[in-house]
Amino acid sequence: MDAKLSAGEALSVEDQELVDGLLAGKRRPLAKTITLIESTLLAHQQRARKVVASILPHTGRAIRVGVSGVPGAGKSTFIEVLGIWLIERGHKLAILAVDPSSSLSGGSILGDKTRMEMLCQHEEAFIRPSPSAGSLGGVAAKTREAMLACEAAGYDVILVETVGVGQSETTVAGMVDMFVLLQLPNQGDELQAIKKGIVEIADLVAINKIDINPNHAAVCIAQWKQALHMLRPTSPNWTVPVIGISAMNRIGVDEFWGSIERYRETMTKTGELEQKRRNQALSWMWSMIEGGLKQLFRNNPVVEAELPKLSQQVSQGLITPGAASEKLLDYVRSRD
Ligand code: GDP
């Protein structure tokens, strides 16, 4: 498909060069494209929209895997080991992150340059920290588009890393084909995960650091299996595997990747993977509509003028939230 036609609007010469470089698999144009995607400047956002539209026909071929785990679980150690293992087998992988807390901490995951040092040196690996500005929804939207850019640049494995806090896990699960929980061999963690509602979204559970106490790890694995057995599976055609790994000793990498390939094959055969991606695209559209509407609302000059006063009245109990929101929404309605 002609890239320019699919964009609906022609790209500038500069952006066409960017797209050509990206599609040729060059890292610099890929990094520049992601910078455009992450920019908060309106002009950059408009350019990014066109660039993303023009690369869209070249996306969708990668396997998208989400990896979640609390800080210290061993995510970066494992991703580095897995990454090198994959590169040795001819893959190209991109590692992205969703970490809404990074806007406060200045980038807690992937931001630290000393992480994944070996992987960083490989041409076949592209590592990008979490966008550091915005709400979880905003960060997720940018990461989704960054993921598409990586796919168009020829990366066939996309890993999206996230920390095991807040809503970020559900958000990442909503943008990947398969969601992996990286856990420590702590007894009772499976109950915590059930309480947080994240077990339901896991397609694979990997218990890391089994080297420390293998017997203890075996008990943990059994507990996880039991807990998962009681829950409704993510798919009737998939039993969530629980595997023991040691990132430090490179144990379990082949079993880990074997599970991912088996999942992809099964879900492709049953058509569930395609359906999942379609549903994800639709909910992505809706979250963008919601984000856009919110922005339209906030940008309305009357709303902007009235909002502080009405907010104060609501917090002082002088007007109900319902009445205030109706009043504010009316300003937007009457404008059309
Ligand atoms: P992250 O915060 O989830 O990215 O965790 P890191 O990858 O930074 O690992 C946290 C600590 O656990 C580091 O000191 C690692 O060396 C250590 N670690 C990671 N994997 C293993 C493992 O399989 N066994 C042991 N014993 N330690 C590990």
CSV table of C-alpha atoms and ligand atoms in Angstrom, one decimal:
chain,number,residue,atom,x,y,z
A,1,MET,CA,0.0,0.0,0.0
A,2,ASP,CA,1.2,3.5,-0.7
A,3,ALA,CA,2.3,5.0,2.5
A,4,LYS,CA,1.1,8.5,1.5
A,5,LEU,CA,-2.3,7.3,0.4
A,6,SER,CA,-2.9,5.4,3.7
A,7,ALA,CA,-2.0,8.5,5.7
A,8,GLY,CA,-4.9,10.4,4.1
A,9,GLU,CA,-2.7,13.4,3.9
A,10,ALA,CA,0.7,13.7,2.3
A,11,LEU,CA,3.7,13.7,4.6
A,12,SER,CA,6.3,16.5,4.5
A,13,VAL,CA,9.6,15.6,2.8
A,14,GLU,CA,11.2,15.4,6.2
A,15,ASP,CA,8.7,13.0,7.6
A,16,GLN,CA,8.7,10.9,4.5
A,17,GLU,CA,12.4,10.5,5.0
A,18,LEU,CA,11.7,9.5,8.6
A,19,VAL,CA,9.2,6.9,7.5
A,20,ASP,CA,11.5,5.6,4.8
A,21,GLY,CA,14.4,5.3,7.3
A,22,LEU,CA,12.2,3.6,9.8
A,23,LEU,CA,10.8,1.1,7.3
A,24,ALA,CA,14.4,0.3,6.3
A,25,GLY,CA,14.9,-0.7,9.9
A,26,LYS,CA,17.2,2.2,10.9
A,27,ARG,CA,17.4,2.9,14.6
A,28,ARG,CA,17.7,6.7,14.5
A,29,PRO,CA,14.6,7.4,12.5
A,30,LEU,CA,12.7,4.9,14.8
A,31,ALA,CA,14.0,6.8,17.9
A,32,LYS,CA,13.0,10.1,16.3
A,33,THR,CA,9.6,8.9,15.4
A,34,ILE,CA,9.0,7.8,19.0
A,35,THR,CA,10.2,11.2,20.2
A,36,LEU,CA,7.6,12.8,17.9
A,37,ILE,CA,4.9,10.4,19.3
A,38,GLU,CA,5.8,11.3,22.8
A,39,SER,CA,6.0,15.0,22.2
A,40,THR,CA,3.4,17.2,23.9
A,41,LEU,CA,3.7,19.9,21.2
A,42,LEU,CA,0.6,20.1,19.1
A,43,ALA,CA,2.6,20.5,15.8
A,44,HIS,CA,4.6,17.3,16.7
A,45,GLN,CA,1.4,15.4,17.6
A,46,GLN,CA,0.0,16.3,14.2
A,47,ARG,CA,3.1,15.1,12.5
A,48,ALA,CA,3.2,11.9,14.6
A,49,ARG,CA,-0.4,11.1,13.7
A,50,LYS,CA,0.4,11.2,10.0
A,51,VAL,CA,3.6,9.2,10.4
A,52,VAL,CA,1.9,6.5,12.5
A,53,ALA,CA,-0.9,6.3,9.9
A,54,SER,CA,1.6,5.8,7.1
A,55,ILE,CA,3.4,3.0,8.8
A,56,LEU,CA,0.3,1.2,9.9
A,57,PRO,CA,0.2,-1.2,6.9
A,58,HIS,CA,3.6,-2.4,8.0
A,59,THR,CA,2.6,-3.3,11.6
A,60,GLY,CA,1.1,-6.3,13.3
A,61,ARG,CA,3.6,-9.0,12.5
A,62,ALA,CA,5.4,-9.0,15.9
A,63,ILE,CA,4.5,-11.0,19.0
A,64,ARG,CA,3.6,-8.5,21.7
A,65,VAL,CA,4.4,-9.6,25.2
A,66,GLY,CA,3.7,-7.7,28.5
A,67,VAL,CA,6.0,-8.5,31.4
A,68,SER,CA,5.0,-7.3,34.9
A,69,GLY,CA,6.6,-7.7,38.3
A,70,VAL,CA,7.3,-5.7,41.4
A,71,PRO,CA,10.6,-3.8,41.5
A,72,GLY,CA,13.3,-6.4,42.4
A,73,ALA,CA,11.4,-9.3,40.9
A,74,GLY,CA,14.2,-9.6,38.3
A,75,LYS,CA,12.5,-8.1,35.2
A,76,SER,CA,15.6,-6.4,33.8
A,77,THR,CA,17.9,-9.3,34.6
A,78,PHE,CA,15.4,-11.7,32.9
A,79,ILE,CA,14.7,-9.5,29.9
A,80,GLU,CA,18.4,-9.1,29.3
A,81,VAL,CA,18.9,-12.9,29.4
A,82,LEU,CA,15.8,-13.6,27.3
A,83,GLY,CA,16.8,-10.8,24.8
A,84,ILE,CA,20.2,-12.2,24.2
A,85,TRP,CA,18.8,-15.7,23.9
A,86,LEU,CA,16.3,-14.4,21.3
A,87,ILE,CA,18.9,-12.4,19.3
A,88,GLU,CA,21.1,-15.6,19.1
A,89,ARG,CA,18.1,-17.2,17.5
A,90,GLY,CA,17.7,-14.5,14.8
A,91,HIS,CA,15.1,-12.3,16.5
A,92,LYS,CA,15.0,-8.5,16.8
A,93,LEU,CA,13.4,-7.2,19.9
A,94,ALA,CA,12.1,-3.9,21.1
A,95,ILE,CA,11.7,-3.3,24.8
A,96,LEU,CA,9.3,-0.6,25.9
A,97,ALA,CA,8.0,0.4,29.3
A,98,VAL,CA,4.8,1.7,30.8
A,99,ASP,CA,5.5,3.2,34.1
A,100,PRO,CA,3.2,6.1,35.1
A,101,SER,CA,5.3,6.7,38.2
A,102,SER,CA,8.2,7.7,36.1
A,103,SER,CA,6.8,11.2,35.7
A,104,LEU,CA,7.4,11.5,39.5
A,105,SER,CA,10.6,9.5,39.8
A,106,GLY,CA,12.2,10.6,36.6
A,107,GLY,CA,12.1,7.1,35.1
A,108,SER,CA,12.2,4.2,37.4
A,109,ILE,CA,12.1,1.4,34.9
A,110,LEU,CA,14.4,1.3,31.9
A,111,GLY,CA,15.5,4.8,32.6
A,112,ASP,CA,18.6,3.7,34.4
A,113,LYS,CA,21.3,3.3,31.8
A,114,THR,CA,23.1,0.6,33.8
A,115,ARG,CA,20.2,-1.8,33.3
A,116,MET,CA,20.4,-4.3,30.5
A,117,GLU,CA,23.9,-3.2,29.7
A,118,MET,CA,24.7,-6.2,27.5
A,119,LEU,CA,21.5,-6.0,25.6
A,120,CYS,CA,22.0,-2.3,24.9
A,121,GLN,CA,25.1,-3.1,22.9
A,122,HIS,CA,23.2,-5.3,20.4
A,123,GLU,CA,22.0,-3.8,17.1
A,124,GLU,CA,19.1,-6.2,17.2
A,125,ALA,CA,17.7,-4.7,20.5
A,126,PHE,CA,15.9,-1.4,20.8
A,127,ILE,CA,15.3,-0.2,24.4
A,128,ARG,CA,13.1,2.7,25.2
A,129,PRO,CA,12.1,3.9,28.7
A,130,SER,CA,8.6,4.9,29.6
A,131,PRO,CA,7.4,8.2,28.4
A,132,SER,CA,7.8,10.4,31.5
A,133,ALA,CA,4.9,12.7,31.1
A,134,GLY,CA,1.2,12.3,31.5
A,135,SER,CA,-1.4,10.1,33.0
A,136,LEU,CA,-1.5,6.3,32.6
A,137,GLY,CA,-3.9,6.7,29.7
A,138,GLY,CA,-1.6,9.1,28.0
A,139,VAL,CA,1.5,7.0,28.6
A,140,ALA,CA,-0.3,3.9,27.3
A,141,ALA,CA,-1.4,5.7,24.1
A,142,LYS,CA,2.2,6.7,23.4
A,143,THR,CA,3.5,3.3,24.2
A,144,ARG,CA,1.0,1.7,21.8
A,145,GLU,CA,2.1,3.9,19.0
A,146,ALA,CA,5.8,3.3,19.8
A,147,MET,CA,5.0,-0.4,19.6
A,148,LEU,CA,3.6,0.1,16.1
A,149,ALA,CA,6.7,2.0,15.1
A,150,CYS,CA,9.0,-0.7,16.4
A,151,GLU,CA,7.0,-3.3,14.4
A,152,ALA,CA,7.2,-1.3,11.2
A,153,ALA,CA,11.0,-1.1,11.8
A,154,GLY,CA,11.2,-4.9,11.7
A,155,TYR,CA,11.3,-5.8,15.4
A,156,ASP,CA,9.5,-9.1,15.6
A,157,VAL,CA,9.3,-9.4,19.4
A,158,ILE,CA,8.0,-6.5,21.4
A,159,LEU,CA,8.3,-6.7,25.2
A,160,VAL,CA,6.4,-4.1,27.2
A,161,GLU,CA,7.6,-4.0,30.8
A,162,THR,CA,5.6,-2.6,33.6
A,163,VAL,CA,5.9,-2.4,37.4
A,164,GLY,CA,3.5,-4.3,39.6
A,165,VAL,CA,1.7,-1.4,41.0
A,166,GLY,CA,-1.7,0.3,40.3
A,167,GLN,CA,-3.6,0.0,37.0
A,168,SER,CA,-0.6,-0.2,34.8
A,169,GLU,CA,-0.8,-4.0,34.5
A,170,THR,CA,-4.3,-4.0,33.2
A,171,THR,CA,-3.4,-1.2,30.8
A,172,VAL,CA,-0.4,-3.2,29.4
A,173,ALA,CA,-2.5,-6.4,29.2
A,174,GLY,CA,-4.8,-4.4,27.0
A,175,MET,CA,-2.1,-3.7,24.4
A,176,VAL,CA,-0.3,-7.0,24.2
A,177,ASP,CA,-1.0,-10.5,22.9
A,178,MET,CA,0.2,-12.2,26.0
A,179,PHE,CA,0.7,-11.0,29.5
A,180,VAL,CA,3.4,-12.5,31.8
A,181,LEU,CA,3.6,-12.1,35.5
A,182,LEU,CA,7.1,-12.4,36.9
A,183,GLN,CA,6.9,-13.3,40.5
A,184,LEU,CA,9.2,-14.0,43.4
A,185,PRO,CA,8.9,-17.3,45.3
A,186,ASN,CA,7.1,-15.8,48.2
A,187,GLN,CA,4.3,-17.8,49.8
A,188,GLY,CA,1.0,-16.1,49.7
A,189,ASP,CA,1.9,-13.9,46.8
A,190,GLU,CA,-0.7,-15.7,44.6
A,191,LEU,CA,-3.4,-14.6,47.1
A,192,GLN,CA,-2.2,-11.0,46.8
A,193,ALA,CA,-2.3,-11.3,43.1
A,194,ILE,CA,-5.8,-12.7,43.2
A,195,LYS,CA,-6.9,-9.9,45.4
A,196,LYS,CA,-5.5,-7.3,43.0
A,197,GLY,CA,-7.3,-8.9,40.1
A,198,ILE,CA,-4.1,-9.4,38.1
A,199,VAL,CA,-4.2,-13.2,38.1
A,200,GLU,CA,-7.2,-13.1,35.7
A,201,ILE,CA,-5.1,-11.3,33.1
A,202,ALA,CA,-2.0,-13.5,33.3
A,203,ASP,CA,-1.4,-15.8,30.4
A,204,LEU,CA,1.8,-17.1,31.9
A,205,VAL,CA,3.3,-17.0,35.4
A,206,ALA,CA,7.1,-17.2,35.8
A,207,ILE,CA,8.5,-17.6,39.3
A,208,ASN,CA,12.0,-16.1,39.3
A,209,LYS,CA,15.0,-16.7,41.6
A,210,ILE,CA,14.3,-20.5,42.0
A,211,ASP,CA,18.1,-20.9,42.6
A,212,ILE,CA,17.8,-19.3,46.1
A,213,ASN,CA,15.7,-22.1,47.5
A,214,PRO,CA,14.5,-24.7,45.0
A,215,ASN,CA,12.3,-26.6,47.4
A,216,HIS,CA,10.6,-23.5,48.5
A,217,ALA,CA,10.1,-22.5,44.9
A,218,ALA,CA,8.5,-25.8,44.1
A,219,VAL,CA,5.9,-25.2,46.9
A,220,CYS,CA,5.2,-21.8,45.5
A,221,ILE,CA,4.8,-23.1,42.0
A,222,ALA,CA,2.3,-25.7,43.2
A,223,GLN,CA,0.4,-22.9,45.1
A,224,TRP,CA,0.2,-20.8,42.0
A,225,LYS,CA,-1.0,-23.7,39.9
A,226,GLN,CA,-3.7,-24.4,42.5
A,227,ALA,CA,-4.8,-20.8,42.6
A,228,LEU,CA,-5.0,-20.5,38.8
A,229,HIS,CA,-6.9,-23.7,38.6
A,230,MET,CA,-9.7,-22.2,40.6
A,231,LEU,CA,-10.0,-19.2,38.4
A,232,ARG,CA,-11.6,-18.8,35.0
A,233,PRO,CA,-8.9,-19.2,32.4
A,234,THR,CA,-8.2,-16.3,30.0
A,235,SER,CA,-9.2,-18.6,27.2
A,236,PRO,CA,-10.9,-22.0,27.2
A,237,ASN,CA,-8.1,-23.2,25.0
A,238,TRP,CA,-5.3,-22.2,27.3
A,239,THR,CA,-4.1,-23.5,30.7
A,240,VAL,CA,-1.9,-20.8,32.2
A,241,PRO,CA,1.5,-22.4,32.7
A,242,VAL,CA,3.5,-21.7,35.9
A,243,ILE,CA,7.2,-22.1,35.4
A,244,GLY,CA,10.2,-21.8,37.6
A,245,ILE,CA,13.1,-19.7,36.3
A,246,SER,CA,16.4,-18.2,37.4
A,247,ALA,CA,17.3,-15.2,35.4
A,248,MET,CA,20.7,-15.1,37.1
A,249,ASN,CA,21.5,-18.7,36.2
A,250,ARG,CA,19.8,-18.6,32.8
A,251,ILE,CA,17.4,-21.4,33.8
A,252,GLY,CA,14.1,-21.7,32.2
A,253,VAL,CA,14.5,-19.3,29.3
A,254,ASP,CA,13.7,-22.0,26.7
A,255,GLU,CA,10.7,-23.2,28.6
A,256,PHE,CA,9.5,-19.6,28.9
A,257,TRP,CA,9.8,-18.8,25.2
A,258,GLY,CA,8.4,-22.2,24.4
A,259,SER,CA,5.2,-21.3,26.3
A,260,ILE,CA,5.0,-18.0,24.5
A,261,GLU,CA,5.3,-19.7,21.1
A,262,ARG,CA,2.8,-22.3,22.1
A,263,TYR,CA,0.3,-19.6,23.2
A,264,ARG,CA,0.7,-17.7,19.9
A,265,GLU,CA,0.2,-20.9,17.8
A,266,THR,CA,-2.9,-21.9,19.8
A,267,MET,CA,-4.5,-18.5,19.8
A,268,THR,CA,-3.7,-18.0,16.1
A,269,LYS,CA,-5.3,-21.3,15.2
A,270,THR,CA,-8.5,-20.6,17.2
A,271,GLY,CA,-8.7,-17.1,15.9
A,272,GLU,CA,-8.6,-15.7,19.4
A,273,LEU,CA,-5.5,-13.7,18.8
A,274,GLU,CA,-7.0,-11.8,15.9
A,275,GLN,CA,-10.2,-11.2,17.9
A,276,LYS,CA,-8.1,-9.9,20.8
A,277,ARG,CA,-6.3,-7.5,18.6
A,278,ARG,CA,-9.5,-6.3,17.1
A,279,ASN,CA,-11.1,-5.7,20.5
A,280,GLN,CA,-7.9,-3.9,21.7
A,281,ALA,CA,-8.1,-1.6,18.7
A,282,LEU,CA,-11.7,-0.7,19.4
A,283,SER,CA,-11.0,0.0,23.1
A,284,TRP,CA,-8.0,2.0,22.1
A,285,MET,CA,-10.3,4.1,19.8
A,286,TRP,CA,-12.7,4.6,22.6
A,287,SER,CA,-10.1,5.7,25.1
A,288,MET,CA,-8.8,8.2,22.5
A,289,ILE,CA,-12.3,9.5,22.0
A,290,GLU,CA,-12.7,9.9,25.7
A,291,GLY,CA,-9.4,11.6,26.0
A,292,GLY,CA,-10.2,13.9,23.1
A,293,LEU,CA,-13.6,14.8,24.5
A,294,LYS,CA,-12.0,15.7,27.8
A,295,GLN,CA,-9.5,17.9,26.1
A,296,LEU,CA,-12.3,19.6,24.1
A,297,PHE,CA,-14.2,20.2,27.3
A,298,ARG,CA,-11.2,21.6,29.1
A,299,ASN,CA,-10.2,23.8,26.1
A,300,ASN,CA,-13.7,25.4,26.0
A,301,PRO,CA,-13.1,29.1,27.0
A,302,VAL,CA,-16.3,29.4,29.1
A,303,VAL,CA,-15.5,26.1,30.9
A,304,GLU,CA,-12.0,27.3,31.5
A,305,ALA,CA,-13.4,30.6,33.0
A,306,GLU,CA,-16.1,28.9,35.1
A,307,LEU,CA,-14.3,25.7,36.3
A,308,PRO,CA,-12.3,27.2,39.2
A,309,LYS,CA,-15.4,28.9,40.7
A,310,LEU,CA,-17.7,25.9,40.3
A,311,SER,CA,-15.0,23.5,41.6
A,312,GLN,CA,-14.7,25.6,44.7
A,313,GLN,CA,-18.5,25.6,45.2
A,314,VAL,CA,-18.6,21.8,44.8
A,315,SER,CA,-15.8,21.3,47.4
A,316,GLN,CA,-17.6,23.7,49.8
A,317,GLY,CA,-20.8,21.8,49.4
A,318,LEU,CA,-22.6,24.9,47.9
A,319,ILE,CA,-23.6,23.1,44.8
A,320,THR,CA,-23.9,19.4,44.0
A,321,PRO,CA,-21.4,17.7,41.7
A,322,GLY,CA,-24.3,16.7,39.4
A,323,ALA,CA,-25.5,20.3,39.1
A,324,ALA,CA,-22.0,21.7,38.5
A,325,SER,CA,-21.2,19.1,35.8
A,326,GLU,CA,-24.5,19.8,34.1
A,327,LYS,CA,-23.8,23.5,34.1
A,328,LEU,CA,-20.3,23.0,32.7
A,329,LEU,CA,-21.4,20.5,30.1
A,330,ASP,CA,-24.1,22.9,29.0
A,331,TYR,CA,-21.4,25.4,28.0
A,332,VAL,CA,-20.0,22.9,25.6
A,333,ARG,CA,-23.3,21.8,24.3
A,334,SER,CA,-24.6,25.4,23.7
A,335,ARG,CA,-21.4,26.2,21.7
A,336,ASP,CA,-22.5,23.9,18.8
B,1,GDP,P1,13.7,-5.5,38.5
B,1,GDP,O1,13.5,-4.3,39.4
B,1,GDP,O2,12.4,-6.3,38.5
B,1,GDP,O3,14.1,-5.1,37.1
B,1,GDP,O4,14.8,-6.5,39.1
B,1,GDP,P2,16.3,-6.6,38.7
B,1,GDP,O5,16.5,-7.4,37.4
B,1,GDP,O6,17.0,-5.3,38.8
B,1,GDP,O7,16.8,-7.6,39.8
B,1,GDP,C1,16.8,-7.3,41.2
B,1,GDP,C2,17.9,-8.0,41.9
B,1,GDP,O8,17.6,-9.4,41.9
B,1,GDP,C3,19.2,-7.9,41.3
B,1,GDP,O9,20.2,-7.7,42.4
B,1,GDP,C4,19.5,-9.2,40.5
B,1,GDP,O10,20.8,-9.5,40.4
B,1,GDP,C5,18.7,-10.2,41.4
B,1,GDP,N1,18.2,-11.3,40.6
B,1,GDP,C6,17.6,-11.2,39.4
B,1,GDP,N2,17.3,-12.5,39.0
B,1,GDP,C7,17.8,-13.4,39.9
B,1,GDP,C8,17.8,-14.8,40.0
B,1,GDP,O11,17.3,-15.5,39.2
B,1,GDP,N3,18.4,-15.3,41.1
B,1,GDP,C9,18.9,-14.5,42.1
B,1,GDP,N4,19.5,-15.1,43.2
B,1,GDP,N5,18.9,-13.2,42.0
B,1,GDP,C10,18.4,-12.6,40.9
